[in-house]
mmCIF file of C-alpha atoms in Angstrom:
data_model
loop_
_atom_site.group_PDB
_atom_site.id
_atom_site.type_symbol
_atom_site.label_atom_id
_atom_site.label_comp_id
_atom_site.label_asym_id
_atom_site.label_seq_id
_atom_site.Cartn_x
_atom_site.Cartn_y
_atom_site.Cartn_z
ATOM 1 C CA MET A 1 -113.612 52.985 -50.394
ATOM 2 C CA GLU A 2 -110.912 51.032 -52.217
ATOM 3 C CA VAL A 3 -108.314 52.146 -49.683
ATOM 4 C CA GLN A 4 -110.529 51.054 -46.828
ATOM 5 C CA LYS A 5 -111.032 47.610 -48.417
ATOM 6 C CA THR A 6 -107.285 47.223 -48.910
ATOM 7 C CA GLU A 7 -106.601 48.079 -45.294
ATOM 8 C CA THR A 8 -109.217 45.623 -44.100
ATOM 9 C CA ALA A 9 -107.715 42.846 -46.204
ATOM 10 C CA ALA A 10 -104.261 43.647 -44.819
ATOM 11 C CA GLU A 11 -105.608 43.511 -41.300
ATOM 12 C CA LYS A 12 -107.105 40.087 -41.961
ATOM 13 C CA MET A 13 -103.799 38.837 -43.297
ATOM 14 C CA THR A 14 -102.005 40.138 -40.212
ATOM 15 C CA ASP A 15 -104.580 38.485 -37.974
ATOM 16 C CA ARG A 16 -103.715 35.168 -39.589
ATOM 17 C CA ASP A 17 -100.005 35.537 -38.826
ATOM 18 C CA LEU A 18 -99.081 32.903 -36.279
ATOM 19 C CA SER A 19 -96.736 35.287 -34.458
ATOM 20 C CA GLU A 20 -99.514 37.842 -33.979
ATOM 21 C CA GLN A 21 -101.980 35.186 -32.917
ATOM 22 C CA ILE A 22 -99.578 33.888 -30.273
ATOM 23 C CA LYS A 23 -99.053 37.396 -28.988
ATOM 24 C CA LYS A 24 -102.810 37.916 -28.792
ATOM 25 C CA VAL A 25 -103.724 34.676 -27.002
ATOM 26 C CA THR A 26 -100.915 35.067 -24.449
ATOM 27 C CA LYS A 27 -101.639 38.711 -23.659
ATOM 28 C CA ASP A 28 -103.401 38.011 -20.358
ATOM 29 C CA SER A 29 -100.682 35.602 -19.213
ATOM 30 C CA HIS A 30 -98.057 38.162 -20.144
ATOM 31 C CA VAL A 31 -99.730 40.897 -18.094
ATOM 32 C CA ARG A 32 -100.109 38.564 -15.119
ATOM 33 C CA ALA A 33 -96.478 37.492 -15.251
ATOM 34 C CA GLU A 34 -95.223 41.017 -15.835
ATOM 35 C CA ASN A 35 -96.827 42.243 -12.633
ATOM 36 C CA THR A 36 -95.390 39.622 -10.318
ATOM 37 C CA GLU A 37 -93.232 40.886 -7.488
ATOM 38 C CA LEU A 38 -90.242 39.171 -9.088
ATOM 39 C CA MET A 39 -90.650 40.951 -12.386
ATOM 40 C CA LEU A 40 -90.990 44.286 -10.663
ATOM 41 C CA SER A 41 -87.950 43.551 -8.490
ATOM 42 C CA PHE A 42 -85.810 42.764 -11.499
ATOM 43 C CA GLN A 43 -86.933 45.920 -13.254
ATOM 44 C CA ARG A 44 -85.661 47.814 -10.226
ATOM 45 C CA GLY A 45 -82.267 46.178 -10.626
ATOM 46 C CA LYS A 46 -82.389 44.061 -7.476
ATOM 47 C CA VAL A 47 -81.421 40.655 -8.832
ATOM 48 C CA THR A 48 -78.740 39.010 -6.679
ATOM 49 C CA LEU A 49 -75.986 36.537 -7.498
ATOM 50 C CA PRO A 50 -77.564 33.623 -5.553
ATOM 51 C CA GLN A 51 -80.863 34.184 -7.342
ATOM 52 C CA TYR A 52 -79.236 34.410 -10.741
ATOM 53 C CA LYS A 53 -77.216 31.240 -10.186
ATOM 54 C CA LEU A 54 -80.333 29.293 -9.256
ATOM 55 C CA LEU A 55 -82.108 30.706 -12.292
ATOM 56 C CA LEU A 56 -79.269 29.548 -14.545
ATOM 57 C CA CYS A 57 -79.713 26.004 -13.264
ATOM 58 C CA SER A 58 -83.339 25.968 -14.423
ATOM 59 C CA LEU A 59 -82.492 27.632 -17.725
ATOM 60 C CA TYR A 60 -79.875 24.934 -18.275
ATOM 61 C CA LYS A 61 -82.388 22.122 -17.853
ATOM 62 C CA ILE A 62 -85.047 23.863 -19.955
ATOM 63 C CA TYR A 63 -82.738 24.629 -22.866
ATOM 64 C CA GLN A 64 -81.193 21.193 -22.662
ATOM 65 C CA ALA A 65 -84.656 19.712 -23.248
ATOM 66 C CA LEU A 66 -85.741 22.310 -25.821
ATOM 67 C CA GLU A 67 -82.631 22.078 -27.968
ATOM 68 C CA GLU A 68 -82.590 18.307 -27.706
ATOM 69 C CA VAL A 69 -86.090 18.023 -29.199
ATOM 70 C CA LEU A 70 -85.497 20.764 -31.768
ATOM 71 C CA ASP A 71 -82.383 18.955 -32.986
ATOM 72 C CA ARG A 72 -84.259 15.674 -33.186
ATOM 73 C CA ASN A 73 -87.112 17.275 -35.149
ATOM 74 C CA SER A 74 -85.023 19.676 -37.219
ATOM 75 C CA GLU A 75 -86.392 18.273 -40.494
ATOM 76 C CA HIS A 76 -90.034 18.343 -39.412
ATOM 77 C CA PRO A 77 -91.985 20.716 -41.729
ATOM 78 C CA ALA A 78 -93.119 22.855 -38.795
ATOM 79 C CA VAL A 79 -89.701 23.001 -37.144
ATOM 80 C CA ALA A 80 -87.292 23.312 -40.090
ATOM 81 C CA PRO A 81 -88.271 26.925 -40.977
ATOM 82 C CA ILE A 82 -87.490 28.191 -37.448
ATOM 83 C CA TYR A 83 -84.471 25.984 -36.747
ATOM 84 C CA PHE A 84 -81.481 28.328 -36.259
ATOM 85 C CA PRO A 85 -78.978 26.515 -34.005
ATOM 86 C CA ALA A 86 -75.960 28.608 -35.074
ATOM 87 C CA GLU A 87 -77.754 31.856 -34.279
ATOM 88 C CA LEU A 88 -79.900 30.957 -31.272
ATOM 89 C CA GLU A 89 -78.454 27.960 -29.417
ATOM 90 C CA ARG A 90 -78.275 28.801 -25.695
ATOM 91 C CA LEU A 91 -77.051 25.632 -24.005
ATOM 92 C CA PRO A 92 -73.275 26.137 -24.552
ATOM 93 C CA SER A 93 -73.540 29.707 -23.226
ATOM 94 C CA ILE A 94 -75.406 28.586 -20.111
ATOM 95 C CA GLU A 95 -72.847 25.849 -19.508
ATOM 96 C CA THR A 96 -70.059 28.442 -19.721
ATOM 97 C CA ASP A 97 -71.839 30.623 -17.163
ATOM 98 C CA LEU A 98 -72.479 27.733 -14.782
ATOM 99 C CA GLU A 99 -68.823 26.714 -14.919
ATOM 100 C CA TYR A 100 -67.822 30.303 -14.145
ATOM 101 C CA PHE A 101 -70.050 30.450 -11.055
ATOM 102 C CA TYR A 102 -69.830 26.871 -9.783
ATOM 103 C CA GLY A 103 -66.473 25.630 -11.058
ATOM 104 C CA PRO A 104 -65.495 22.674 -13.293
ATOM 105 C CA ASP A 105 -67.733 20.226 -11.399
ATOM 106 C CA TRP A 106 -70.821 22.418 -11.850
ATOM 107 C CA ARG A 107 -72.909 19.550 -13.249
ATOM 108 C CA LYS A 108 -72.947 17.936 -9.810
ATOM 109 C CA LYS A 109 -74.312 21.141 -8.286
ATOM 110 C CA VAL A 110 -77.221 21.871 -10.601
ATOM 111 C CA VAL A 111 -80.507 21.856 -8.705
ATOM 112 C CA VAL A 112 -83.955 22.684 -10.066
ATOM 113 C CA PRO A 113 -87.492 22.760 -8.674
ATOM 114 C CA ALA A 114 -90.242 20.315 -9.601
ATOM 115 C CA ALA A 115 -91.845 22.841 -11.969
ATOM 116 C CA THR A 116 -88.686 22.915 -14.078
ATOM 117 C CA GLU A 117 -88.802 19.136 -14.405
ATOM 118 C CA ARG A 118 -92.456 19.366 -15.485
ATOM 119 C CA TYR A 119 -91.521 21.959 -18.090
ATOM 120 C CA CYS A 120 -88.784 19.695 -19.458
ATOM 121 C CA HIS A 121 -91.125 16.709 -19.462
ATOM 122 C CA ARG A 122 -93.651 18.659 -21.526
ATOM 123 C CA LEU A 123 -91.018 19.680 -24.066
ATOM 124 C CA ARG A 124 -89.879 16.088 -24.537
ATOM 125 C CA GLN A 125 -93.462 14.863 -24.708
ATOM 126 C CA ILE A 126 -94.473 17.176 -27.561
ATOM 127 C CA GLY A 127 -91.134 16.499 -29.233
ATOM 128 C CA ARG A 128 -92.306 12.897 -29.549
ATOM 129 C CA GLU A 129 -96.034 13.402 -30.101
ATOM 130 C CA ASN A 130 -96.658 16.884 -31.547
ATOM 131 C CA PRO A 131 -93.444 18.442 -32.920
ATOM 132 C CA GLU A 132 -95.392 21.359 -34.407
ATOM 133 C CA PHE A 133 -96.124 22.541 -30.850
ATOM 134 C CA LEU A 134 -92.394 23.222 -30.411
ATOM 135 C CA VAL A 135 -92.923 26.354 -32.508
ATOM 136 C CA ALA A 136 -94.723 27.975 -29.563
ATOM 137 C CA HIS A 137 -91.937 27.231 -27.081
ATOM 138 C CA ALA A 138 -89.082 28.147 -29.418
ATOM 139 C CA TYR A 139 -90.711 31.444 -30.377
ATOM 140 C CA THR A 140 -91.520 32.424 -26.795
ATOM 141 C CA ARG A 141 -88.099 31.524 -25.417
ATOM 142 C CA TYR A 142 -85.656 32.487 -28.143
ATOM 143 C CA LEU A 143 -87.232 35.731 -29.290
ATOM 144 C CA GLY A 144 -87.843 36.688 -25.674
ATOM 145 C CA ASP A 145 -84.175 36.159 -24.837
ATOM 146 C CA LEU A 146 -83.037 37.925 -27.990
ATOM 147 C CA SER A 147 -85.294 40.918 -27.357
ATOM 148 C CA GLY A 148 -84.274 41.465 -23.764
ATOM 149 C CA GLY A 149 -80.752 40.043 -23.802
ATOM 150 C CA GLN A 150 -78.552 43.135 -24.009
ATOM 151 C CA VAL A 151 -80.558 45.262 -21.595
ATOM 152 C CA LEU A 152 -81.037 42.448 -19.096
ATOM 153 C CA GLY A 153 -77.367 41.563 -19.299
ATOM 154 C CA ARG A 154 -76.376 45.094 -18.294
ATOM 155 C CA ILE A 155 -78.915 45.131 -15.465
ATOM 156 C CA ALA A 156 -77.701 41.768 -14.182
ATOM 157 C CA GLN A 157 -74.055 42.828 -14.396
ATOM 158 C CA LYS A 158 -74.694 46.001 -12.420
ATOM 159 C CA SER A 159 -77.003 44.369 -9.876
ATOM 160 C CA MET A 160 -74.561 41.561 -9.108
ATOM 161 C CA GLY A 161 -71.468 43.771 -9.161
ATOM 162 C CA LEU A 162 -69.728 41.801 -11.903
ATOM 163 C CA LYS A 163 -66.695 43.608 -13.345
ATOM 164 C CA ASN A 164 -67.028 42.232 -16.865
ATOM 165 C CA SER A 165 -69.264 40.019 -18.973
ATOM 166 C CA GLU A 166 -67.989 36.767 -17.454
ATOM 167 C CA GLY A 167 -70.933 34.760 -16.185
ATOM 168 C CA LEU A 168 -73.294 36.560 -18.570
ATOM 169 C CA SER A 169 -72.754 34.585 -21.783
ATOM 170 C CA PHE A 170 -76.421 33.634 -21.798
ATOM 171 C CA PHE A 171 -77.362 37.163 -22.789
ATOM 172 C CA ALA A 172 -75.007 37.324 -25.792
ATOM 173 C CA PHE A 173 -75.969 36.246 -29.321
ATOM 174 C CA PRO A 174 -72.710 36.455 -31.318
ATOM 175 C CA GLY A 175 -74.356 34.757 -34.300
ATOM 176 C CA VAL A 176 -76.950 37.515 -34.639
ATOM 177 C CA SER A 177 -75.542 40.772 -36.003
ATOM 178 C CA SER A 178 -78.893 42.597 -36.018
ATOM 179 C CA PRO A 179 -81.498 41.372 -33.503
ATOM 180 C CA ASN A 180 -84.298 43.373 -35.116
ATOM 181 C CA LEU A 181 -83.631 42.054 -38.612
ATOM 182 C CA PHE A 182 -83.270 38.528 -37.314
ATOM 183 C CA LYS A 183 -86.573 38.731 -35.438
ATOM 184 C CA GLN A 184 -88.260 39.872 -38.638
ATOM 185 C CA LEU A 185 -86.778 36.890 -40.467
ATOM 186 C CA TYR A 186 -87.809 34.512 -37.685
ATOM 187 C CA ARG A 187 -91.401 35.769 -37.654
ATOM 188 C CA SER A 188 -91.588 35.584 -41.413
ATOM 189 C CA ARG A 189 -90.346 31.991 -41.372
ATOM 190 C CA MET A 190 -92.750 31.073 -38.600
ATOM 191 C CA ASN A 191 -95.714 32.694 -40.316
ATOM 192 C CA SER A 192 -94.931 30.691 -43.458
ATOM 193 C CA ILE A 193 -95.383 27.342 -41.681
ATOM 194 C CA GLU A 194 -98.346 25.451 -43.103
ATOM 195 C CA LEU A 195 -100.650 24.173 -40.381
ATOM 196 C CA THR A 196 -104.125 22.743 -40.397
ATOM 197 C CA GLU A 197 -106.696 24.633 -38.349
ATOM 198 C CA GLU A 198 -106.465 21.976 -35.665
ATOM 199 C CA GLU A 199 -102.670 22.196 -35.578
ATOM 200 C CA ARG A 200 -102.754 25.995 -35.446
ATOM 201 C CA ASN A 201 -105.169 25.949 -32.526
ATOM 202 C CA GLY A 202 -102.920 23.423 -30.821
ATOM 203 C CA VAL A 203 -99.894 25.674 -31.237
ATOM 204 C CA LEU A 204 -101.816 28.636 -29.790
ATOM 205 C CA GLU A 205 -102.925 26.578 -26.802
ATOM 206 C CA GLU A 206 -99.336 25.433 -26.334
ATOM 207 C CA ALA A 207 -98.138 29.052 -26.304
ATOM 208 C CA VAL A 208 -100.437 29.749 -23.364
ATOM 209 C CA ARG A 209 -99.177 26.583 -21.705
ATOM 210 C CA ALA A 210 -95.587 27.762 -22.218
ATOM 211 C CA PHE A 211 -96.322 30.925 -20.253
ATOM 212 C CA GLU A 212 -98.030 28.961 -17.502
ATOM 213 C CA LEU A 213 -95.100 26.563 -17.244
ATOM 214 C CA ASN A 214 -92.724 29.512 -16.892
ATOM 215 C CA ILE A 215 -94.859 31.072 -14.175
ATOM 216 C CA GLN A 216 -94.922 27.768 -12.291
ATOM 217 C CA VAL A 217 -91.127 27.651 -12.478
ATOM 218 C CA PHE A 218 -90.993 31.184 -11.055
ATOM 219 C CA ASP A 219 -93.216 30.159 -8.146
ATOM 220 C CA ASP A 220 -91.175 27.062 -7.336
ATOM 221 C CA LEU A 221 -87.902 28.970 -7.560
ATOM 222 C CA GLN A 222 -89.244 31.515 -5.132
ATOM 223 C CA LYS A 223 -90.166 28.798 -2.702
ATOM 224 C CA MET A 224 -86.721 27.226 -2.979
ATOM 225 C CA LEU A 225 -85.041 30.531 -2.289
ATOM 226 C CA LEU A 226 -87.233 31.233 0.706
ATOM 227 C CA ILE A 227 -86.443 27.815 2.180
ATOM 228 C CA THR A 228 -82.743 28.330 1.545
ATOM 229 C CA GLU A 229 -82.827 31.758 3.136
ATOM 230 C CA SER A 230 -84.821 30.654 6.176
ATOM 231 C CA SER A 231 -82.484 27.676 6.649
ATOM 232 C CA GLY A 232 -79.461 29.943 6.784
ATOM 233 C CA PHE A 233 -77.835 28.669 3.582
ATOM 234 C CA SER A 234 -76.024 30.953 1.169
ATOM 235 C CA LEU A 235 -76.225 30.207 -2.525
ATOM 236 C CA THR A 236 -73.145 32.322 -3.176
ATOM 237 C CA LYS A 237 -70.966 29.346 -2.220
ATOM 238 C CA PRO A 238 -70.677 26.615 -4.867
ATOM 239 C CA THR A 239 -71.227 23.819 -2.361
ATOM 240 C CA ASP A 240 -74.560 25.274 -1.330
ATOM 241 C CA ALA A 241 -76.153 24.370 -4.648
ATOM 242 C CA LYS A 242 -75.913 20.740 -3.622
ATOM 243 C CA THR A 243 -77.790 21.470 -0.409
ATOM 244 C CA LEU A 244 -80.822 22.532 -2.452
ATOM 245 C CA GLN A 245 -81.375 19.055 -3.826
ATOM 246 C CA VAL A 246 -84.494 18.555 -1.732
ATOM 247 C CA PRO A 247 -87.267 16.022 -2.462
ATOM 248 C CA GLY A 248 -89.734 17.037 -5.151
ATOM 249 C CA ALA A 249 -92.616 17.354 -2.724
ATOM 250 C CA VAL A 250 -90.666 19.786 -0.604
ATOM 251 C CA THR A 251 -89.433 21.648 -3.639
ATOM 252 C CA SER A 252 -92.874 22.281 -5.029
ATOM 253 C CA ALA A 253 -94.206 23.326 -1.642
ATOM 254 C CA SER A 254 -91.183 25.332 -0.605
ATOM 255 C CA PRO A 255 -91.215 29.189 -0.396
ATOM 256 C CA LEU A 256 -88.223 32.609 -2.036
ATOM 257 C CA LEU A 257 -88.134 33.699 -5.581
ATOM 258 C CA ARG A 258 -89.845 36.714 -6.751
ATOM 259 C CA ILE A 259 -86.661 38.362 -7.888
ATOM 260 C CA VAL A 260 -85.484 35.362 -9.869
ATOM 261 C CA MET A 261 -88.958 35.311 -11.362
ATOM 262 C CA GLY A 262 -88.394 38.883 -12.429
ATOM 263 C CA LEU A 263 -85.377 37.913 -14.473
ATOM 264 C CA PHE A 264 -86.958 34.732 -15.744
ATOM 265 C CA VAL A 265 -90.193 36.455 -16.738
ATOM 266 C CA ALA A 266 -88.228 39.206 -18.401
ATOM 267 C CA LEU A 267 -86.301 36.629 -20.403
ATOM 268 C CA ALA A 268 -89.362 34.636 -21.263
ATOM 269 C CA LEU A 269 -91.429 37.663 -22.146
ATOM 270 C CA GLY A 270 -88.873 39.945 -23.728
ATOM 271 C CA ILE A 271 -90.713 39.146 -26.926
ATOM 272 C CA TYR A 272 -93.178 41.878 -26.000
ATOM 273 C CA ALA A 273 -90.531 44.553 -25.866
ATOM 274 C CA LEU A 274 -90.228 44.594 -29.656
#
């Protein structure tokens, strides 16, 4: 009987872990995203260079916003415990990859769909109004990337026919010697954050929102790719990226992207491959 009571108490403690609660409340969104055509296509190793380049553009904007607000709120009591810029920062790596694919003037060629802009707007909004909600986005993005990085990097390299790791810096975490140990540390730090019940519920709701924002980005990227393909453009040429700077209304209504979604979902949801 004593053993049974001990186990029950342990289960209750685990149920109160923020990391486990996020995983639980986002389970349905994860399953839905995992079964998109894009996700399945990426798992089959069918990601192409044009798709990957367009994905990098959105990742650039998203991490630019995320790391901007994390830096600004680095001393906030809910952010400080999970603030690991030296180990997790992605923006410099993405910039290196974009320069490799698009050349030194890559900043002029970055194009993103309306959903990516909405994602960035949300990150900056909570950075100002509810910094504790950043925990949900940081956890979902960084641990997802860290979990799937090495495997996805190899798949991307093979699928796109790249001879070495150039253009794939995003997948590398040189500041993390042991991903598994680091993820344990990160979860432990996150679970130690003191939140009121209202704040905790807000973080859990934000985690679901984070998944939905990612899925919306996938949908818009698909539409952009379909429009590009049907218009006869080729994203393999650096100058073509500029051609994709279509009005927001067209962007959000445009159709191509399930394969990019596969990579993006895999990155966003790698957290479940622990």
